[in-house]
Tab-separated table of C-alpha atoms and ligand atoms in Angstrom:
chain	number	residue	atom	x	y	z
A	1	MET	CA	-7.284	-4.674	-5.867
A	2	ASN	CA	-8.227	-1.690	-3.791
A	3	ILE	CA	-5.068	-0.440	-2.166
A	4	LEU	CA	-4.922	2.444	0.584
A	5	VAL	CA	-1.286	4.040	0.081
A	6	THR	CA	-1.059	6.743	3.374
A	7	GLY	CA	1.572	9.433	2.538
A	8	CYS	CA	1.515	9.122	-0.954
A	9	GLY	CA	2.777	12.701	-1.426
A	10	GLY	CA	5.958	11.553	0.676
A	11	PHE	CA	9.013	10.265	-1.035
A	12	ILE	CA	8.653	6.404	-0.258
A	13	GLY	CA	4.881	6.827	-1.040
A	14	TYR	CA	4.971	8.548	-4.233
A	15	HIS	CA	7.258	6.249	-5.654
A	16	LEU	CA	5.674	2.929	-4.315
A	17	CYS	CA	2.180	4.390	-5.907
A	18	LYS	CA	4.131	5.210	-9.116
A	19	LYS	CA	5.123	1.279	-9.347
A	20	LEU	CA	1.631	0.075	-8.000
A	21	ILE	CA	-0.344	2.210	-10.859
A	22	LEU	CA	1.742	0.475	-13.623
A	23	ASP	CA	-0.732	-2.795	-13.095
A	24	LYS	CA	-4.105	-1.497	-14.144
A	25	LYS	CA	-5.750	-4.257	-11.848
A	26	ASN	CA	-4.740	-2.177	-8.921
A	27	ILE	CA	-6.964	0.775	-7.807
A	28	ILE	CA	-4.715	2.984	-5.618
A	29	ILE	CA	-6.116	5.313	-3.143
A	30	GLY	CA	-3.453	7.352	-2.098
A	31	ILE	CA	-4.136	9.869	1.328
A	32	ASP	CA	-1.733	12.502	2.346
A	33	ASN	CA	-2.271	15.744	4.894
A	34	ILE	CA	0.371	17.762	2.637
A	35	ASN	CA	1.786	19.074	5.826
A	36	ASN	CA	4.546	21.490	5.918
A	37	TYR	CA	7.452	19.767	7.401
A	38	TYR	CA	9.446	20.049	4.371
A	39	SER	CA	8.086	21.702	0.964
A	40	THR	CA	4.530	21.507	0.028
A	41	LYS	CA	5.487	22.390	-3.394
A	42	LEU	CA	7.600	19.023	-3.842
A	43	LYS	CA	4.632	16.772	-2.191
A	44	LYS	CA	2.085	18.730	-4.819
A	45	ASN	CA	4.520	17.828	-7.747
A	46	ARG	CA	4.762	14.231	-6.630
A	47	ILE	CA	1.275	13.815	-6.571
A	48	HIS	CA	0.569	15.450	-9.669
A	49	ASN	CA	2.827	13.180	-11.524
A	50	LEU	CA	0.768	10.269	-10.227
A	51	LYS	CA	-2.464	11.336	-12.135
A	52	LYS	CA	-3.885	8.218	-13.905
A	53	LYS	CA	-7.041	6.216	-14.084
A	54	ASN	CA	-6.286	4.039	-11.430
A	55	PHE	CA	-4.978	6.486	-8.709
A	56	ILE	CA	-7.388	8.381	-6.853
A	57	PHE	CA	-5.666	11.184	-4.165
A	58	LYS	CA	-7.738	12.207	-1.242
A	59	LYS	CA	-6.135	14.984	1.287
A	60	THR	CA	-6.781	13.143	4.681
A	61	ASP	CA	-5.368	13.118	7.666
A	62	ILE	CA	-4.752	9.568	9.434
A	63	LYS	CA	-5.175	11.505	12.934
A	64	LYS	CA	-9.001	11.876	11.784
A	65	ILE	CA	-10.533	8.759	11.805
A	66	ASN	CA	-13.896	9.979	10.653
A	67	SER	CA	-12.789	10.842	7.227
A	68	LEU	CA	-10.608	7.704	7.158
A	69	LYS	CA	-13.662	5.299	7.902
A	70	LYS	CA	-15.327	7.007	5.087
A	71	LEU	CA	-12.725	5.826	2.996
A	72	PHE	CA	-12.577	2.218	4.392
A	73	ILE	CA	-16.540	1.896	3.898
A	74	LYS	CA	-16.442	3.284	0.077
A	75	TYR	CA	-13.477	1.479	-1.378
A	76	LYS	CA	-13.267	-1.841	0.921
A	77	PHE	CA	-9.539	-1.976	1.036
A	78	ASP	CA	-7.923	-5.326	0.032
A	79	TYR	CA	-4.206	-3.789	1.221
A	80	VAL	CA	-3.243	-0.989	3.567
A	81	ILE	CA	0.320	0.513	3.403
A	82	ASN	CA	1.193	2.967	6.080
A	83	LEU	CA	3.918	5.442	5.268
A	84	ALA	CA	2.264	8.525	6.512
A	85	ALA	CA	4.003	9.696	9.612
A	86	GLN	CA	6.005	12.745	10.920
A	87	ALA	CA	9.543	11.381	9.789
A	88	GLY	CA	13.240	12.737	10.757
A	89	VAL	CA	15.218	11.766	14.045
A	90	ARG	CA	16.764	15.432	14.470
A	91	TYR	CA	12.848	17.333	14.470
A	92	SER	CA	11.490	14.813	16.962
A	93	ILE	CA	14.128	16.147	19.853
A	94	THR	CA	12.457	19.339	19.205
A	95	ASN	CA	8.672	18.844	18.492
A	96	PRO	CA	7.947	15.282	20.209
A	97	ARG	CA	4.361	15.999	20.059
A	98	ASN	CA	3.945	15.829	16.245
A	99	TYR	CA	5.458	12.253	16.877
A	100	LEU	CA	2.886	11.346	19.253
A	101	GLU	CA	0.052	12.391	17.692
A	102	ASN	CA	0.604	11.276	14.137
A	103	ASN	CA	2.763	8.222	14.368
A	104	ILE	CA	0.832	6.554	17.660
A	105	GLY	CA	-2.503	8.427	17.349
A	106	GLY	CA	-2.564	8.096	13.628
A	107	PHE	CA	-1.256	4.446	13.292
A	108	PHE	CA	-3.658	3.510	15.946
A	109	ASN	CA	-6.626	4.640	13.780
A	110	ILE	CA	-5.220	2.745	10.999
A	111	LEU	CA	-5.246	-0.377	13.516
A	112	GLU	CA	-8.493	0.112	14.467
A	113	LEU	CA	-9.833	0.211	10.885
A	114	CYS	CA	-7.680	-2.764	9.644
A	115	LYS	CA	-9.624	-4.925	12.233
A	116	GLU	CA	-13.046	-3.428	11.372
A	117	PHE	CA	-12.929	-3.676	7.892
A	118	LYS	CA	-10.794	-6.965	7.982
A	119	THR	CA	-7.882	-5.921	5.722
A	120	LYS	CA	-5.883	-8.599	4.298
A	121	HIS	CA	-2.461	-7.390	5.046
A	122	LEU	CA	-1.462	-3.782	6.806
A	123	VAL	CA	2.294	-3.039	6.104
A	124	TYR	CA	3.432	-0.319	7.973
A	125	ALA	CA	6.701	1.623	7.948
A	126	SER	CA	9.209	1.217	10.921
A	127	THR	CA	12.768	2.439	10.936
A	128	SER	CA	16.411	1.260	11.320
A	129	SER	CA	16.460	3.826	14.387
A	130	VAL	CA	14.800	1.406	16.521
A	131	TYR	CA	18.191	-0.465	16.665
A	132	GLY	CA	19.504	2.690	18.734
A	133	ASP	CA	23.423	2.649	19.274
A	134	SER	CA	23.835	-1.413	18.838
A	135	ILE	CA	27.484	-2.919	18.695
A	136	GLN	CA	26.704	-5.940	17.128
A	137	PHE	CA	26.376	-5.608	13.051
A	138	PRO	CA	24.608	-6.265	10.997
A	139	LEU	CA	21.643	-5.552	12.474
A	140	SER	CA	19.252	-8.288	12.794
A	141	GLU	CA	15.616	-8.098	13.449
A	142	ASN	CA	16.403	-10.387	16.591
A	143	LEU	CA	17.840	-7.958	18.179
A	144	ASN	CA	17.185	-6.074	21.348
A	145	THR	CA	15.213	-2.890	20.220
A	146	ASP	CA	14.004	-1.283	23.423
A	147	LYS	CA	16.777	1.355	23.448
A	148	PRO	CA	16.175	4.077	21.278
A	149	LEU	CA	17.796	7.308	21.031
A	150	SER	CA	15.122	9.414	19.756
A	151	PHE	CA	11.584	10.060	20.258
A	152	TYR	CA	10.695	9.092	16.482
A	153	ALA	CA	12.344	5.680	16.790
A	154	ALA	CA	10.418	5.313	20.083
A	155	THR	CA	7.290	6.197	18.301
A	156	LYS	CA	8.283	3.347	15.496
A	157	LYS	CA	8.909	0.883	17.829
A	158	CYS	CA	5.310	1.449	19.712
A	159	ASN	CA	3.887	0.695	15.918
A	160	GLU	CA	5.487	-2.547	15.975
A	161	ILE	CA	4.278	-3.387	19.477
A	162	MET	CA	0.912	-2.120	18.803
A	163	ALA	CA	0.771	-4.045	15.403
A	164	PHE	CA	1.891	-7.379	16.987
A	165	ASN	CA	-0.589	-7.067	19.298
A	166	TYR	CA	-3.758	-5.931	17.019
A	167	ALA	CA	-2.860	-8.724	14.505
A	168	ASN	CA	-2.454	-11.517	16.759
A	169	LEU	CA	-5.804	-10.407	18.789
A	170	TYR	CA	-7.655	-9.837	15.712
A	171	LYS	CA	-6.094	-12.286	13.682
A	172	PHE	CA	-5.315	-10.474	10.615
A	173	GLN	CA	-1.617	-10.234	8.663
A	174	ALA	CA	0.588	-6.893	9.477
A	175	THR	CA	4.303	-6.384	8.718
A	176	GLY	CA	6.533	-3.458	9.989
A	177	LEU	CA	9.502	-2.880	7.454
A	178	ARG	CA	12.326	-1.231	8.867
A	179	PHE	CA	13.814	1.042	6.231
A	180	PHE	CA	17.657	1.920	6.205
A	181	THR	CA	18.176	5.393	4.924
A	182	VAL	CA	16.372	5.306	1.667
A	183	TYR	CA	17.977	8.033	-1.093
A	184	GLY	CA	16.767	8.688	-4.965
A	185	PRO	CA	15.138	11.120	-7.088
A	186	TYR	CA	12.533	13.168	-5.539
A	187	GLY	CA	14.136	12.355	-2.302
A	188	ARG	CA	13.227	14.310	1.049
A	189	PRO	CA	14.637	17.722	1.234
A	190	ASP	CA	15.615	17.059	4.989
A	191	MET	CA	18.104	14.085	4.087
A	192	ALA	CA	21.589	14.452	3.596
A	193	LEU	CA	21.485	13.696	0.036
A	194	PHE	CA	19.115	16.724	-1.114
A	195	LYS	CA	21.174	19.063	1.741
A	196	PHE	CA	24.666	18.032	0.574
A	197	VAL	CA	23.795	18.566	-3.226
A	198	ASN	CA	21.606	21.842	-2.815
A	199	SER	CA	24.169	23.138	-0.340
A	200	ILE	CA	27.170	22.562	-2.348
A	201	LEU	CA	25.223	23.855	-6.056
A	202	ASN	CA	24.456	27.125	-3.786
A	203	ASN	CA	27.948	27.369	-2.373
A	204	LYS	CA	26.791	27.113	1.085
A	205	LYS	CA	28.818	25.069	3.902
A	206	ILE	CA	28.000	21.262	5.060
A	207	ASP	CA	27.376	20.484	8.221
A	208	LEU	CA	28.876	16.816	8.744
A	209	TYR	CA	27.906	15.794	12.387
A	210	ASN	CA	29.791	12.975	13.873
A	211	TYR	CA	32.713	14.619	11.638
A	212	GLY	CA	31.417	12.517	8.758
A	213	ASN	CA	32.110	9.338	10.343
A	214	HIS	CA	28.295	8.254	10.439
A	215	HIS	CA	27.883	5.239	8.594
A	216	ARG	CA	24.501	4.614	6.977
A	217	ASP	CA	23.261	1.253	5.023
A	218	PHE	CA	22.047	3.565	1.984
A	219	THR	CA	19.319	1.787	0.250
A	220	TYR	CA	17.807	2.946	-3.079
A	221	ILE	CA	14.363	3.951	-3.459
A	222	ASP	CA	13.394	1.304	-6.448
A	223	ASP	CA	14.813	-1.466	-4.018
A	224	VAL	CA	12.421	-0.465	-1.435
A	225	VAL	CA	9.459	-0.158	-3.483
A	226	ASP	CA	10.228	-3.914	-4.926
A	227	ALA	CA	10.494	-5.308	-1.478
A	228	ILE	CA	6.977	-3.293	-0.251
A	229	ILE	CA	5.136	-4.902	-3.151
A	230	LYS	CA	6.413	-8.390	-2.856
A	231	VAL	CA	5.970	-8.074	0.990
A	232	THR	CA	2.602	-6.645	0.619
A	233	PHE	CA	1.382	-9.623	-1.679
A	234	LYS	CA	2.643	-12.687	0.297
A	235	LYS	CA	0.920	-14.625	2.314
A	236	ARG	CA	2.422	-15.949	5.548
A	237	LYS	CA	1.169	-17.877	8.704
A	238	GLU	CA	2.633	-15.218	11.196
A	239	TYR	CA	0.101	-12.695	11.894
A	240	HIS	CA	3.122	-10.236	12.666
A	241	GLU	CA	6.470	-9.803	11.550
A	242	VAL	CA	9.128	-6.905	11.094
A	243	TYR	CA	11.732	-7.127	7.884
A	244	ASN	CA	14.772	-5.072	7.466
A	245	VAL	CA	14.851	-3.262	4.297
A	246	GLY	CA	18.425	-2.283	3.943
A	247	ASN	CA	20.975	-2.567	0.908
A	248	GLY	CA	23.985	-4.608	3.468
A	249	ASN	CA	26.466	-2.396	2.598
A	250	PRO	CA	27.129	0.828	4.724
A	251	LYS	CA	29.106	3.844	3.535
A	252	SER	CA	30.508	6.704	5.703
A	253	LEU	CA	29.076	10.065	5.181
A	254	LYS	CA	32.332	11.147	3.827
A	255	GLU	CA	32.430	8.370	1.326
A	256	TYR	CA	29.005	9.610	0.333
A	257	LEU	CA	30.001	13.402	0.280
A	258	SER	CA	33.129	12.433	-2.034
A	259	LEU	CA	30.893	10.589	-4.788
A	260	ILE	CA	28.604	14.059	-4.618
A	261	GLU	CA	31.943	16.013	-5.136
A	262	LYS	CA	32.705	14.032	-8.113
A	263	TYR	CA	29.551	13.806	-9.998
A	264	LEU	CA	29.158	17.621	-9.173
A	265	ASN	CA	33.031	18.374	-10.040
A	266	ILE	CA	32.701	20.901	-7.255
A	267	LYS	CA	34.790	20.683	-3.773
A	268	ALA	CA	32.234	21.027	-0.853
A	269	LYS	CA	32.844	23.764	2.001
A	270	THR	CA	32.312	21.956	4.954
A	271	ARG	CA	31.847	22.522	9.208
A	272	LYS	CA	32.739	19.248	10.901
A	273	LEU	CA	30.417	19.213	14.287
A	274	LYS	CA	30.227	16.517	16.711
A	275	LYS	CA	27.553	13.864	16.926
A	276	GLN	CA	24.112	15.227	17.362
A	277	VAL	CA	21.689	14.284	20.227
A	278	GLY	CA	19.398	11.375	18.858
A	279	ASP	CA	21.642	10.248	16.301
A	280	VAL	CA	23.024	6.555	15.881
A	281	GLU	CA	26.506	6.108	14.671
A	282	LYS	CA	26.017	3.328	12.001
A	283	ASN	CA	23.209	1.032	10.562
A	284	HIS	CA	23.893	-1.910	8.529
A	285	ALA	CA	20.939	-4.164	7.911
A	286	SER	CA	21.270	-8.138	8.020
A	287	LEU	CA	19.122	-9.097	5.213
A	288	LYS	CA	18.787	-12.433	6.000
A	289	LYS	CA	15.225	-12.754	7.327
A	290	ILE	CA	13.536	-10.785	4.389
A	291	LYS	CA	15.514	-12.947	1.950
A	292	SER	CA	13.988	-16.092	3.396
A	293	PHE	CA	10.498	-14.703	2.743
A	294	ILE	CA	10.656	-12.526	-0.505
A	295	THR	CA	13.175	-12.377	-3.362
A	296	TYR	CA	15.152	-9.665	-2.367
A	297	LYS	CA	18.239	-8.411	-3.921
A	298	PRO	CA	19.085	-4.831	-3.873
A	299	LYS	CA	20.169	-4.029	-7.487
A	300	THR	CA	21.275	-0.276	-7.547
A	301	ASP	CA	25.025	0.674	-6.667
A	302	ILE	CA	25.557	3.659	-4.377
A	303	LYS	CA	27.226	5.079	-7.360
A	304	ASP	CA	24.209	4.659	-9.873
A	305	GLY	CA	21.786	5.646	-7.079
A	306	VAL	CA	23.665	9.135	-6.325
A	307	TYR	CA	24.322	10.072	-9.975
A	308	ASN	CA	20.274	9.157	-10.339
A	309	PHE	CA	19.409	11.590	-7.572
A	310	ILE	CA	21.942	14.303	-8.960
A	311	ASP	CA	20.482	14.128	-12.771
A	312	TRP	CA	16.983	14.483	-11.227
A	313	PHE	CA	17.919	17.512	-8.875
A	314	LYS	CA	19.655	19.380	-11.587
A	315	LYS	CA	16.517	19.185	-14.068
A	316	TYR	CA	13.830	19.685	-11.105
A	317	LYS	CA	15.472	22.849	-9.797
B	1	NAD	N1	12.926	7.872	3.961
B	1	NAD	C1	13.605	7.029	5.004
B	1	NAD	O1	14.886	7.188	4.984
B	1	NAD	C2	12.834	6.527	5.978
B	1	NAD	C3	13.630	5.651	6.671
B	1	NAD	C4	12.952	4.937	7.812
B	1	NAD	C5	11.634	4.890	7.922
B	1	NAD	N2	11.137	6.082	6.914
B	1	NAD	C6	9.680	5.662	7.429
B	1	NAD	O2	8.595	5.421	6.086
B	1	NAD	C7	7.995	6.444	6.067
B	1	NAD	C8	7.775	7.136	4.652
B	1	NAD	O3	9.101	7.829	4.778
B	1	NAD	P1	9.221	8.978	3.662
B	1	NAD	O4	11.020	9.354	3.669
B	1	NAD	O5	8.488	8.845	2.408
B	1	NAD	O6	8.817	10.440	4.560
B	1	NAD	P2	7.669	12.056	3.760
B	1	NAD	O7	7.873	12.680	4.899
B	1	NAD	O8	8.292	12.324	2.762
B	1	NAD	O9	6.332	11.212	3.563
B	1	NAD	C9	5.617	11.173	4.578
B	1	NAD	C10	3.911	11.444	4.289
B	1	NAD	O10	3.135	11.405	5.161
B	1	NAD	C11	2.546	12.514	5.108
B	1	NAD	N3	1.449	12.627	6.551
B	1	NAD	C12	2.408	12.985	7.760
B	1	NAD	N4	1.516	12.702	8.517
B	1	NAD	C13	0.424	12.416	7.913
B	1	NAD	C14	-0.931	12.437	8.667
B	1	NAD	N5	-1.301	12.623	10.016
B	1	NAD	N6	-2.203	11.980	8.167
B	1	NAD	C15	-1.769	11.852	6.505
B	1	NAD	N7	-0.465	12.276	5.956
B	1	NAD	C16	0.492	12.261	6.748
B	1	NAD	C17	3.445	14.056	4.782
B	1	NAD	O11	3.047	14.996	4.573
B	1	NAD	C18	4.195	13.232	3.976
B	1	NAD	O12	3.974	13.581	2.589
B	1	NAD	C19	7.551	7.123	7.139
B	1	NAD	O13	6.823	6.508	8.057
B	1	NAD	C20	9.243	7.312	7.780
B	1	NAD	O14	9.039	7.655	9.019
B	1	NAD	C21	11.723	6.425	6.099
């Protein structure tokens, strides 16, 4: 099977490809534009680790339909997994155009090509941020999601609507996965775990927004990869669906931080700040819908997950 994974140099894309290449029947074509939103060295190292006979890397941009089309012609993808995007809630407040061009323009190219080449299944990344500041928990997929707090969330909600339309109009299967605060080794430098550990080890102050009272449904990368793979290969009669991919057990940022302090055996210096524009206060995934579709049971407890990250971080640095 030929599988296109976009954003393979990114955190989730890397781990996904790593798992997919273990099956020798899969030929994985990974693409990434290796942009400099965060360390390009980290992205290149991830791609370097993917070197295997059945993995082909192409430095390509999903905004460039002609180069993407050449890949669709050459490899006739059975499955397309679109993880390439401009991620990050806070960055979208200052750089909205990046999100418009990559997340909406780039995703439109992916939809057009899946339509033209009759891809069996398009799986794409959405986000828990589409729920905005909900007062109903756990967050289930049938809640209203038309009041995003950030432009990032707005672009991901657009993806869901665009995919619903293309999948139903042109009759192919498409699935949006709403990821909930994914963490683990090789994680993103702009996210809490990486920033906290890095700051503590470098004796720097940590900014704790909303005074550390944000709650996040931290979801370990291996559980996310397991969900993506099971969803991708499962057939369904509905052309389009969205599923939460979370852990189902939210923790406060303060609890998360004390776990880090315990493992590092260092007390963090913190700067307690008010909530930032665009941030949601709490997320907590309902897993009912995804569990009714695939066998999904998040296996990694936050204690093990944070430990694994720190273990990796110390070796990597
Ligand atoms: N990590 C999370 O907690 C989380 C939560 C919700 C949703 N998501 C979504 O999941 C997806 C993967 O997230 P991640 O954490 O791995 O982010 P990431 O930034 O590590 O990975 C995205 C990758 O896509 C690449 N990319 C960006 N624009 C591109 C373009 N136009 N063409 C080709 N490549 C491009 C980047 O260089 C990067 O390597 C993203 O769509 C993100 O919005 C992630």
